[in-house]
Coordinates of C-alpha atoms in Angstrom, one line a residue:
Chain A
X126 CA 123.1 174.4 38.8
X127 CA 126.5 172.7 38.2
X128 CA 127.9 171.8 41.6
X129 CA 131.5 170.5 41.8
X130 CA 131.8 167.4 43.9
X131 CA 135.0 168.1 45.6
X132 CA 136.9 171.1 47.0
X133 CA 135.9 174.4 48.3
X134 CA 132.4 175.4 47.1
X135 CA 130.7 178.7 47.4
X136 CA 127.5 179.5 49.1
X137 CA 125.5 182.2 51.0
X138 CA 124.2 182.5 54.5
X139 CA 120.9 184.4 54.7
X140 CA 122.4 186.1 57.7
X141 CA 124.2 188.3 55.1
X142 CA 120.8 189.6 54.2
X143 CA 119.7 190.6 57.7
X144 CA 119.0 194.2 56.6
X145 CA 116.7 193.1 53.8
X146 CA 114.9 190.5 55.9
X147 CA 114.5 192.6 59.0
X148 CA 113.2 195.5 57.0
X149 CA 110.5 193.1 55.5
X150 CA 111.8 193.9 52.0
X151 CA 112.0 190.2 51.2
X152 CA 110.2 187.2 52.8
X153 CA 112.2 184.2 53.7
X154 CA 111.1 182.4 50.5
X155 CA 111.9 185.4 48.3
X156 CA 115.4 185.6 49.8
X157 CA 116.0 181.9 49.1
X158 CA 114.7 182.2 45.5
X159 CA 116.8 185.3 44.8
X160 CA 120.0 183.7 46.2
X161 CA 119.4 180.8 43.7
X162 CA 118.4 183.1 40.8
X163 CA 121.5 185.2 41.2
X164 CA 123.7 182.1 41.4
X165 CA 124.9 183.0 44.9
X166 CA 124.8 179.3 46.0
X167 CA 125.0 176.5 45.6
X168 CA 125.5 176.3 49.4
X169 CA 122.7 177.7 51.5
X170 CA 123.2 178.4 55.2
X171 CA 120.4 179.6 57.5
X172 CA 120.3 180.7 61.2
X173 CA 117.4 178.9 62.8
X174 CA 116.4 181.6 65.2
X175 CA 116.5 184.2 62.5
X176 CA 114.6 182.6 59.6
X177 CA 112.2 180.1 61.2
X178 CA 109.2 181.3 63.3
X179 CA 108.9 179.0 66.4
X180 CA 112.4 177.5 66.0
X181 CA 113.5 175.0 67.1
X182 CA 110.0 173.6 66.7
X183 CA 109.4 172.6 63.1
X184 CA 106.0 171.3 62.0
X185 CA 105.8 168.4 59.4
X186 CA 104.0 170.8 57.1
X187 CA 106.7 173.5 57.3
X188 CA 109.4 170.9 56.8
X189 CA 107.7 169.7 53.6
X190 CA 107.3 173.2 52.3
X191 CA 110.9 174.0 53.1
X192 CA 112.3 170.9 51.4
X193 CA 110.1 171.6 48.3
X194 CA 111.5 175.2 48.2
X195 CA 115.1 173.9 48.3
X196 CA 114.4 171.3 45.6
X197 CA 112.8 173.9 43.4
X198 CA 115.8 176.3 43.7
X199 CA 118.5 173.6 43.2
X200 CA 120.4 175.0 46.2
X201 CA 122.2 172.7 48.6
X202 CA 121.6 173.0 52.4
X203 CA 125.1 173.5 53.9
X204 CA 124.6 174.5 57.5
X205 CA 122.0 175.5 60.1
X206 CA 123.2 178.0 62.6
X207 CA 122.2 177.0 66.1
X208 CA 122.6 179.0 69.3
X209 CA 124.1 178.3 72.8
X210 CA 121.4 180.4 74.6
X211 CA 122.5 179.4 78.1
X212 CA 121.5 182.8 79.5
X213 CA 117.8 182.9 78.5
X214 CA 117.3 183.6 82.2
X215 CA 119.8 186.5 82.5
X216 CA 120.1 185.7 86.2
X217 CA 120.5 181.9 86.2
X218 CA 122.3 180.1 83.4
X219 CA 120.9 176.8 82.1
X220 CA 122.1 173.6 83.8
X221 CA 124.3 171.3 81.7
X222 CA 121.3 169.0 81.3
X223 CA 119.0 171.8 80.1
X224 CA 121.7 173.0 77.7
X225 CA 122.1 169.5 76.3
X226 CA 118.3 169.3 75.8
X227 CA 118.3 172.7 74.2
X228 CA 121.0 171.7 71.7
X229 CA 119.3 168.4 71.0
X230 CA 116.1 170.1 70.0
X231 CA 118.0 172.2 67.5
X232 CA 119.8 169.1 66.2
X233 CA 116.3 167.6 65.7
X234 CA 115.2 170.6 63.7
X235 CA 118.3 170.4 61.5
X236 CA 117.7 166.8 60.7
X237 CA 114.0 167.4 60.1
X238 CA 114.8 170.2 57.7
X239 CA 117.5 168.3 55.9
X240 CA 120.6 170.1 57.0
X241 CA 123.8 168.0 57.1
X242 CA 125.5 170.0 59.8
X243 CA 125.0 172.6 62.4
X244 CA 127.1 175.6 63.5
X245 CA 127.3 175.6 67.3
X246 CA 128.8 178.3 69.6
X247 CA 131.5 178.0 72.2
X248 CA 129.4 179.1 75.2
X249 CA 127.8 175.6 75.0
X250 CA 130.9 174.2 76.6
X251 CA 132.8 171.0 75.5
X252 CA 130.9 168.8 78.1
X253 CA 127.5 169.8 76.6
X254 CA 128.6 169.1 73.1
X255 CA 130.2 165.8 74.0
X256 CA 126.9 164.7 75.6
X257 CA 125.1 165.6 72.3
X258 CA 127.3 163.4 70.2
X259 CA 125.3 160.2 70.5
X260 CA 122.2 162.2 69.4
X261 CA 124.0 163.8 66.5
X262 CA 125.3 160.4 65.4
X263 CA 121.8 158.9 65.6
X264 CA 120.5 161.8 63.4
X265 CA 123.6 161.8 61.1
X266 CA 124.1 165.6 61.6
X267 CA 127.6 167.0 62.0
X268 CA 128.4 169.6 64.6
X269 CA 130.8 172.4 63.9
X270 CA 132.2 174.8 66.5
X271 CA 132.5 178.3 65.0
X272 CA 135.9 179.8 65.6
X273 CA 135.1 183.5 65.6
X274 CA 137.2 186.4 66.6
X275 CA 138.7 187.0 69.1
X276 CA 139.2 183.2 69.2
X277 CA 141.8 181.3 67.2
X278 CA 143.0 177.7 66.9
X279 CA 145.3 178.0 70.0
X280 CA 142.9 180.0 72.3
X281 CA 142.3 178.1 75.6
X282 CA 138.5 178.1 74.8
X283 CA 139.2 176.3 71.5
X284 CA 141.9 174.0 72.9
X285 CA 139.2 172.7 75.4
X286 CA 137.2 171.6 72.4
X287 CA 140.2 170.2 70.5
X288 CA 141.1 168.1 73.5
X289 CA 137.5 166.8 73.7
X290 CA 137.5 166.0 70.0
X291 CA 140.8 164.1 70.4
X292 CA 139.2 162.0 73.1
X293 CA 135.8 161.4 71.5
X294 CA 137.0 160.9 68.0
X295 CA 133.6 161.2 66.4
X296 CA 133.6 161.9 62.6
X297 CA 130.6 164.2 63.2
X298 CA 132.6 166.8 65.2
X299 CA 134.4 169.6 63.5
X300 CA 135.2 173.2 63.2
X301 CA 133.9 176.2 61.3
X302 CA 136.6 178.9 60.8
X303 CA 135.2 182.4 60.6
X304 CA 137.5 184.7 58.5
X305 CA 136.9 187.7 60.8
X306 CA 139.3 185.9 63.1
X307 CA 142.2 186.1 60.5
X308 CA 141.6 189.6 59.3
X309 CA 144.3 192.1 58.1
X310 CA 142.4 195.3 58.8
X311 CA 139.3 196.8 60.5
X312 CA 136.6 197.3 57.9
X313 CA 136.7 201.0 56.8
X314 CA 132.9 201.3 56.8
X315 CA 132.9 200.7 60.5
X316 CA 135.2 203.7 61.1
X317 CA 133.2 205.7 58.5
X318 CA 130.0 205.1 60.6
X319 CA 131.9 206.1 63.8
X320 CA 133.1 209.3 62.1
X321 CA 129.6 210.1 61.0
X322 CA 128.6 209.8 64.7
X323 CA 131.1 212.4 65.7
X324 CA 134.0 210.1 66.8
X325 CA 137.2 212.1 66.2
X326 CA 139.8 211.0 63.6
X327 CA 142.6 211.0 66.2
X328 CA 140.7 208.5 68.4
X329 CA 140.0 206.2 65.4
X330 CA 143.7 206.3 64.4
X331 CA 144.6 205.4 68.0
X332 CA 142.2 202.4 68.1
X333 CA 143.5 201.3 64.7
X334 CA 147.1 201.5 65.9
X335 CA 146.4 199.3 69.0
X336 CA 144.4 196.9 66.9
X337 CA 147.5 196.3 64.7
X338 CA 150.0 195.9 67.6
X339 CA 151.7 192.6 67.9
X340 CA 151.7 192.2 71.6
X341 CA 149.3 190.4 74.0
X342 CA 145.7 189.2 73.4
X343 CA 143.1 191.3 71.6
X344 CA 141.4 192.1 74.9
X345 CA 144.8 193.2 76.3
X346 CA 145.3 195.5 73.3
X347 CA 141.8 196.8 73.9
X348 CA 142.5 197.6 77.5
X349 CA 145.7 199.4 76.5
X350 CA 143.9 201.4 73.9
X351 CA 141.3 202.5 76.4
X352 CA 144.0 203.6 78.8
X353 CA 145.8 205.5 76.1
X354 CA 142.6 207.1 74.9
X355 CA 141.6 208.2 78.4
X356 CA 145.1 209.7 78.9
X357 CA 144.6 211.8 75.8
X358 CA 141.2 213.0 77.2
X359 CA 138.8 211.6 74.6
X360 CA 135.1 211.3 75.5
X361 CA 134.3 208.0 77.2
X362 CA 131.3 207.3 75.0
X363 CA 133.5 207.6 71.9
X364 CA 136.3 205.5 73.5
X365 CA 133.8 202.7 74.3
X366 CA 132.2 202.9 70.8
X367 CA 135.5 201.7 69.3
X368 CA 136.2 198.9 71.8
X369 CA 134.1 196.4 69.7
X370 CA 136.8 196.2 67.0
X371 CA 139.0 194.2 69.3
X372 CA 136.3 191.5 69.6
X373 CA 134.7 191.5 66.1
X374 CA 137.9 191.3 64.1
X375 CA 141.2 189.7 64.9
X376 CA 144.5 189.0 63.4
X377 CA 145.3 185.3 63.5
X378 CA 147.7 184.2 60.8
X379 CA 145.6 182.8 57.9
X380 CA 148.0 179.8 57.8
X381 CA 147.0 178.9 61.4
X382 CA 143.8 177.4 60.1
X383 CA 145.9 174.5 58.6
X384 CA 146.3 173.2 62.2
X385 CA 142.7 172.0 62.3
X386 CA 142.2 171.5 58.6
X387 CA 141.2 167.8 58.7
X388 CA 138.4 168.8 61.1
X389 CA 137.2 171.8 59.2
X390 CA 133.6 170.9 58.0
X391 CA 132.3 174.3 56.9
X392 CA 133.6 177.9 56.5
X393 CA 132.1 181.3 57.4
X394 CA 133.6 183.6 54.7
X395 CA 133.1 186.7 56.8
X396 CA 133.5 189.9 54.8
X397 CA 132.6 193.6 54.8
X398 CA 134.1 196.1 52.3
X399 CA 135.7 196.1 48.8
X400 CA 138.2 198.4 47.3
X401 CA 138.1 199.7 43.7
X402 CA 139.7 196.6 42.3
X403 CA 137.2 194.3 44.0
X404 CA 139.5 193.1 46.8
X405 CA 138.0 192.7 50.3
X406 CA 139.8 195.2 52.5
X407 CA 139.6 193.4 55.9
X408 CA 139.9 189.8 54.8
X409 CA 142.7 188.9 52.5
X410 CA 141.1 186.1 50.5
X411 CA 144.2 185.7 48.3
X412 CA 146.1 184.7 51.5
X413 CA 143.4 182.7 53.3
X414 CA 141.7 180.7 50.5
X415 CA 144.9 178.9 49.4
X416 CA 145.3 177.6 52.9
X417 CA 142.1 175.7 52.6
X418 CA 142.5 174.6 48.9
X419 CA 146.0 173.3 49.5
X420 CA 144.9 171.8 52.8
X421 CA 142.4 169.6 50.9
X422 CA 139.3 171.2 52.3
X423 CA 136.1 169.8 50.9
X424 CA 133.0 171.7 51.7
X425 CA 131.2 175.0 51.5
X426 CA 132.2 178.6 52.3
X427 CA 129.2 180.7 53.1
X428 CA 129.7 184.3 52.1
X429 CA 128.9 186.0 55.4
X430 CA 128.4 189.7 55.2
X431 CA 128.3 191.4 58.6
X432 CA 128.5 195.1 57.8
X433 CA 124.7 195.2 58.3
X434 CA 125.6 195.8 62.0
X435 CA 126.6 199.4 61.1
X436 CA 125.3 200.2 57.6
X437 CA 122.2 199.4 55.5
X438 CA 124.3 198.6 52.4
X439 CA 122.7 196.2 49.9
X440 CA 123.5 192.7 51.0
X441 CA 122.9 191.1 47.6
X442 CA 125.4 193.5 46.0
X443 CA 128.0 192.6 48.7
X444 CA 127.5 188.9 48.2
X445 CA 127.8 189.2 44.4
X446 CA 131.1 191.0 44.9
X447 CA 132.3 188.4 47.3
X448 CA 131.5 185.5 45.0
X449 CA 133.2 187.3 42.1
X450 CA 136.4 187.8 44.2
X451 CA 136.3 184.2 45.5
X452 CA 136.0 182.9 42.0
X453 CA 138.9 185.0 40.9
X454 CA 141.1 183.8 43.7
X455 CA 140.0 180.1 43.4
X456 CA 140.3 179.8 39.6
X457 CA 144.0 179.3 39.4
X458 CA 144.0 177.2 42.6
X459 CA 141.2 174.8 41.6
X460 CA 142.0 174.7 37.9
Chain B
X224 CA 122.1 198.8 61.3
X225 CA 119.4 198.7 64.0
X226 CA 119.6 202.3 65.4
X227 CA 116.6 203.4 63.3
X228 CA 114.5 200.3 63.6
X229 CA 113.1 200.2 67.2
X230 CA 110.3 202.7 66.3
X231 CA 108.7 201.6 63.0
X232 CA 108.3 204.1 60.2
X233 CA 104.8 205.7 60.7
X234 CA 104.6 203.7 63.9
X235 CA 102.6 206.1 66.0
X236 CA 98.9 205.3 66.2
X237 CA 95.9 207.0 67.7
X238 CA 93.7 204.5 69.6
X239 CA 90.2 204.9 71.1
X240 CA 91.8 205.3 74.5
X241 CA 95.1 207.1 73.8
X242 CA 97.9 206.1 71.5
X243 CA 100.2 203.2 70.6
X244 CA 103.7 202.8 69.2
X245 CA 104.7 200.0 66.8
X246 CA 108.2 198.8 67.8
X247 CA 110.6 196.2 66.4
X248 CA 113.2 193.9 68.0
X249 CA 116.6 195.6 67.3
X250 CA 118.5 192.3 66.7
X251 CA 119.1 189.9 63.8
X252 CA 117.2 187.0 65.4
X253 CA 114.3 186.1 67.6
X254 CA 114.7 186.4 71.3
X255 CA 112.8 185.3 74.5
X256 CA 111.1 188.2 76.2
X257 CA 113.3 187.5 79.3
X258 CA 116.3 189.2 77.6
X259 CA 114.3 192.2 76.3
X260 CA 113.8 195.4 78.3
X261 CA 111.8 198.4 77.2
X262 CA 113.6 201.5 78.4
X263 CA 112.5 205.1 78.2
X264 CA 109.5 206.0 76.0
X265 CA 109.1 209.7 75.1
X266 CA 106.6 211.5 73.1
X267 CA 107.3 215.2 72.2
X268 CA 109.9 215.3 74.9
X269 CA 107.6 213.9 77.6
X270 CA 108.9 210.8 79.4
X271 CA 105.9 208.5 79.7
X272 CA 105.4 206.9 83.1
X273 CA 106.3 203.2 82.8
X274 CA 103.3 202.1 84.7
X275 CA 101.0 203.5 82.0
X276 CA 102.6 201.4 79.2
X277 CA 101.4 198.0 78.1
X278 CA 103.6 195.8 75.9
X279 CA 101.5 193.8 73.5
X280 CA 102.8 190.8 71.6
X281 CA 101.5 187.3 70.6
X282 CA 98.0 188.2 71.8
X283 CA 99.1 189.1 75.3
X284 CA 99.3 192.4 77.1
X285 CA 102.1 192.8 79.7
X286 CA 103.3 195.4 82.1
X287 CA 106.9 196.3 81.2
X288 CA 108.2 194.6 84.4
X289 CA 106.5 191.4 83.4
X290 CA 108.9 190.6 80.5
X291 CA 111.9 189.3 82.6
X292 CA 110.1 186.1 83.8
X293 CA 109.0 185.3 80.3
X294 CA 111.7 182.8 79.4
X295 CA 109.4 180.7 77.2
X296 CA 107.7 183.5 75.2
X297 CA 109.5 184.6 72.1
X298 CA 109.6 187.8 70.0
X299 CA 109.9 186.6 66.4
X300 CA 112.2 188.9 64.6
X301 CA 109.7 190.0 62.0
X302 CA 106.9 190.8 64.3
X303 CA 106.0 194.2 65.7
X304 CA 105.2 194.6 69.3
X305 CA 102.8 197.5 70.3
X306 CA 103.4 199.8 73.2
X307 CA 99.9 200.9 74.2
X308 CA 99.6 204.0 76.3
X309 CA 96.0 204.6 77.4
X310 CA 95.0 208.1 78.4
X311 CA 97.8 209.7 76.5
X312 CA 96.2 211.6 73.6
X313 CA 98.2 212.7 70.5
X314 CA 96.7 215.1 68.0
X315 CA 96.3 214.0 64.4
X316 CA 97.8 215.8 61.4
X317 CA 100.7 217.3 63.3
X318 CA 104.3 215.9 63.8
X319 CA 105.2 214.1 67.0
X320 CA 108.7 213.2 68.1
X321 CA 108.6 209.6 69.3
X322 CA 111.6 208.0 71.1
X323 CA 111.9 204.5 72.4
X324 CA 114.9 202.6 73.9
X325 CA 115.0 198.8 73.8
X326 CA 117.8 196.9 75.6
X327 CA 118.6 193.3 74.8
X328 CA 120.9 190.8 76.5
X329 CA 121.8 188.2 73.8
X330 CA 121.5 184.9 75.6
X331 CA 124.7 183.5 74.3
X332 CA 126.8 186.5 75.3
X333 CA 127.0 186.6 79.1
X334 CA 127.0 190.0 80.7
X335 CA 126.6 192.1 77.5
X336 CA 123.7 194.5 77.0
X337 CA 123.0 196.2 73.7
X338 CA 121.0 199.4 74.1
X339 CA 119.3 200.8 71.0
X340 CA 117.4 204.1 70.9
X341 CA 115.3 205.2 68.0
X342 CA 113.8 208.7 67.6
X343 CA 111.4 209.4 64.7
X344 CA 109.1 212.3 63.9
X345 CA 105.7 210.9 62.9
X346 CA 102.5 212.5 61.8
X347 CA 99.3 210.5 62.4
X348 CA 96.8 211.1 59.6

């Protein structure tokens, strides 16, 4: 596989293939081989707790087998998704020390499997991540905070990390933009599923209208939508069924990613649906990718399909389309 | 989509002492049992008494109220768990409507519960 050295490179996260994996249609090894065979790399991202039994414990034997599989396919490990599971006991959250230890074990797994970086999640807290930095530096594993809707670069939760990064100044700390945070529309397939479940068109139109409003935060718009929907007498279960759009997709200006560009170490190319001309309907790649190319981003974008949450559409077909679109947008930018 | 995945296809079984239902974790990744709750289990419209149901996974058999303390025991996302119901006999070669609800509390999303109910009609050969 011919991998360019610099610039924005394509890849796939196996998370996009949740439907196929969960349904036991493909084993983990079969998914990896098919991603390579269909030229859906070269970057390969994996969620530890999805793909690896016993994660974050990794045996020497498994690590050897895994590395041999990656070597065989010619893929490049881009990112390991780790989780901030502070509420494993739903009644008592982990202490900061427990959470540090929990994150360190996942960093160890990343290093052992050969991943250069991990995606971590904001519920970890900036203090916990700061305390993990010496360990990450010892292992040489980068740590990227995923900025996922409804977050954006100026959200207080993200600013807390930006301030910590400014203070700590470790080259191993970075960010992972998720393109669902800078969407232009709600994926139509989500609304199609809701319609099939009996949610009225009028309520869907109302939710969509509030999603597009230019006032307040996403959650304020959500609360306004709920009030308006109740005033119109819609069924509560239908109203609640649409609330999720205000958290899963949000409307940050794609150009806002340039604020953190030097610290972007990986990208989640979140996507859902395509129109007849092959454009992604919710995520405007023609607007968002130039921000990264012109900003000098050097790393992978994992094609991250998340429509599996409401449909069983073929994940491989979705990723193929996403790569095709990304190549079309990138060609004139990258020369 | 996880709505049709809690009860596995053909997941009703006749056992020497009653019946069992093959269920799956309705989530993309493995979770500790402490964040998993088995809700209502119904067969042919009859709500099964919770005290009769055993949850079997990783070689262990638990009462449904024993999952919450299990913070170190994980349900790997590809594994089936079995709900064993002793003393509840289902007839072979006729369709049975099996309905199971599983709730999960993803441990990185505080205060959010996802409830998934699957209903399937299954004939045991």
